[in-house]
Coordinates of C-alpha atoms in Angstrom, one line a residue:
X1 CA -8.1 -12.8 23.1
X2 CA -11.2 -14.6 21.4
X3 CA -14.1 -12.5 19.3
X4 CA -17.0 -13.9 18.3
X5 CA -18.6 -13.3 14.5
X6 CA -21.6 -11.6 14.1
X7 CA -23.7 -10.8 11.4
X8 CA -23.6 -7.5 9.3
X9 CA -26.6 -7.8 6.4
X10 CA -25.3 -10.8 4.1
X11 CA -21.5 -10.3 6.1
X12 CA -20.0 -11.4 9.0
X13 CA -17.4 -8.9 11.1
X14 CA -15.9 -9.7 14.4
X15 CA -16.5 -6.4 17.3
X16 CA -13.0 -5.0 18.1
X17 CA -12.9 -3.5 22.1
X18 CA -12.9 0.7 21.9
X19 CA -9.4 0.1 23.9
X20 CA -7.6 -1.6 21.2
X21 CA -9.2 0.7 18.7
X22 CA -7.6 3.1 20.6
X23 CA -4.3 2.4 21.0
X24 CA -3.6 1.2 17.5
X25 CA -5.7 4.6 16.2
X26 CA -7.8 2.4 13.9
X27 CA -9.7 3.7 10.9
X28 CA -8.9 1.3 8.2
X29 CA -7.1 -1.9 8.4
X30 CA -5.4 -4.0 5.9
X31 CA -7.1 -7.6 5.7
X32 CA -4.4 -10.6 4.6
X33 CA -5.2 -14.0 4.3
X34 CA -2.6 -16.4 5.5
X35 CA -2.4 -20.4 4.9
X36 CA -3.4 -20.7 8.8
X37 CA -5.5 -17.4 9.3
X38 CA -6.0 -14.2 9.1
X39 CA -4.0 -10.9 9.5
X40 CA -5.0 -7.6 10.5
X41 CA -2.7 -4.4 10.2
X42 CA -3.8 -0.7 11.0
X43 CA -3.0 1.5 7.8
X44 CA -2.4 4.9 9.1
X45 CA -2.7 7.9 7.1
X46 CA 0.3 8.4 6.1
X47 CA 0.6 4.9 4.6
X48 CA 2.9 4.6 1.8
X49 CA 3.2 0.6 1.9
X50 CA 0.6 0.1 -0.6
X51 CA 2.1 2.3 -3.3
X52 CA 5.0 0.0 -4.7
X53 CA 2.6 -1.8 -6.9
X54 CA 3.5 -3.3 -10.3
X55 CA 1.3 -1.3 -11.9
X56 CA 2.7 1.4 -10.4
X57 CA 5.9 0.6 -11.0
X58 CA 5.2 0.1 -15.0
X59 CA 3.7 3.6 -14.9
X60 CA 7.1 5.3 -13.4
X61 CA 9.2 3.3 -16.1
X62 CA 6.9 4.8 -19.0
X63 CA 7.1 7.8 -17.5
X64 CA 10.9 7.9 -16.7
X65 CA 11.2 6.5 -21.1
X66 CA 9.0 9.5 -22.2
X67 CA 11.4 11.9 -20.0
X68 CA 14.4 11.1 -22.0
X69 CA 12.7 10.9 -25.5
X70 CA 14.2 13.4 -27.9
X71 CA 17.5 13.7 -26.2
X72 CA 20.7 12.7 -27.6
X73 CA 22.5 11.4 -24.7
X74 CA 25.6 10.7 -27.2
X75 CA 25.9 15.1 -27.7
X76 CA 29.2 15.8 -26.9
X77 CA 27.7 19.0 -25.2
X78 CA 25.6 17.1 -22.7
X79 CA 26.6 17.1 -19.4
X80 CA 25.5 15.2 -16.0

C-alpha cells in the first residue's frame, strides 16, 4: 500500500483509509523511527507498554527504600 504526504499547517501527515482505521480501532498510534523507515503501532487504551520507563522504574525503587525505612529487619520478632 502507497500514501502520499500532504500538508497539515507547517506538517506533513500521510491520510490512513477509514477501513484500516477501522479494523486496528485507531485513536493514537505510537510513531518509531527505524534505520530504514518508519513504524506505526496502534496504542489501545489499555496500553501498559509505555509504563516500564527508567524513570519510572527509579521512582518504584525510591519508593520500595522509603517502605522499609525504620524497620529492623534483623528483630528476632519479625516475621515473613
Amino acid at each position: 500500500m502507497t500514501a502520499n504526504l500532504i500538508q497539515i499547517g507547517n506538517s506533513w501527515g500521510i491520510r490512513i483509509p477509514k477501513k484500516i482505521v477501522e479494523q486496528f480501532e485507531l485513536k493514537t498510534i505510537s510513531l518509531e523511527i527505524l534505520q530504514d523507515g518508519i513504524f506505526l503501532r496502534p496504542i489501545k487504551p489499555n496500553d501498559i507498554s509505555g509504563w516500564d520507563t527508567p524513570e519510572l522504574r527509579k521512582a518504584a525503587r525510591k519508593e520500595k527504600q522509603e517502605a522499609f525505612e525504620g524497620i529492623d529487619l534483623n528483630d528476632k520478632e519479625w516475621r515473613w
